[in-house]
Each structure stands twice: as structure tokens, then as C-alpha cells.
Coordinates of C-alpha atoms in Angstrom, one line a residue:
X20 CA -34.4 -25.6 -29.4
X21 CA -30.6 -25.3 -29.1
X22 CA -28.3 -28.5 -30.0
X23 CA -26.3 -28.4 -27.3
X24 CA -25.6 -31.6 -24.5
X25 CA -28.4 -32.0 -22.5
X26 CA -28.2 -33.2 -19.1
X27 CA -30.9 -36.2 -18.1
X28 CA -30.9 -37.9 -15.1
X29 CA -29.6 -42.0 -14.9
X30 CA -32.4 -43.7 -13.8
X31 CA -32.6 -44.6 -9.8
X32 CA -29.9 -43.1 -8.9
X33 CA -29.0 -38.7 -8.1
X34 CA -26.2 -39.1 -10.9
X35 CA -26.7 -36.3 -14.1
X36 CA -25.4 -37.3 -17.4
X37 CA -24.5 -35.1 -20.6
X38 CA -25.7 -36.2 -23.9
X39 CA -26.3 -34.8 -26.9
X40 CA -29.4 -33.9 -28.0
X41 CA -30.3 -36.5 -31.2
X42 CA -33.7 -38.0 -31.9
X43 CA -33.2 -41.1 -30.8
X44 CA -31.6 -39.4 -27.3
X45 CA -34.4 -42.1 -25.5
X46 CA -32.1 -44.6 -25.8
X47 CA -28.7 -43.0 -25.2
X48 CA -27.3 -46.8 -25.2

């Protein structure tokens, strides 16, 4: 797919986030 940021949601809450895309982008930490 592309490379680009990806947005993934924060966990219990409505906030988005940008990361970018790695393979370990489970753990954005």
C-alpha cells in the first residue's frame, strides 16, 4: 500500500492520531 501517515484511533477515547506506517506501527509507543 502507500507509506504515507495513517490515522488509527487512541484507544477509549473519539481522538484520531497520525502515524506512520512501519511494521511495528502496533505499538506506536
Amino acid at each position: 500500500g502507500d507509506g504515507g501517515p495513517a490515522k488509527v484511533p487512541w484507544p477509549g477515547t473519539d481522538y484520531w492520531y497520525e502515524i506512520e506506517k512501519k511494521a511495528d506501527a502496533e505499538d506506536p509507543d
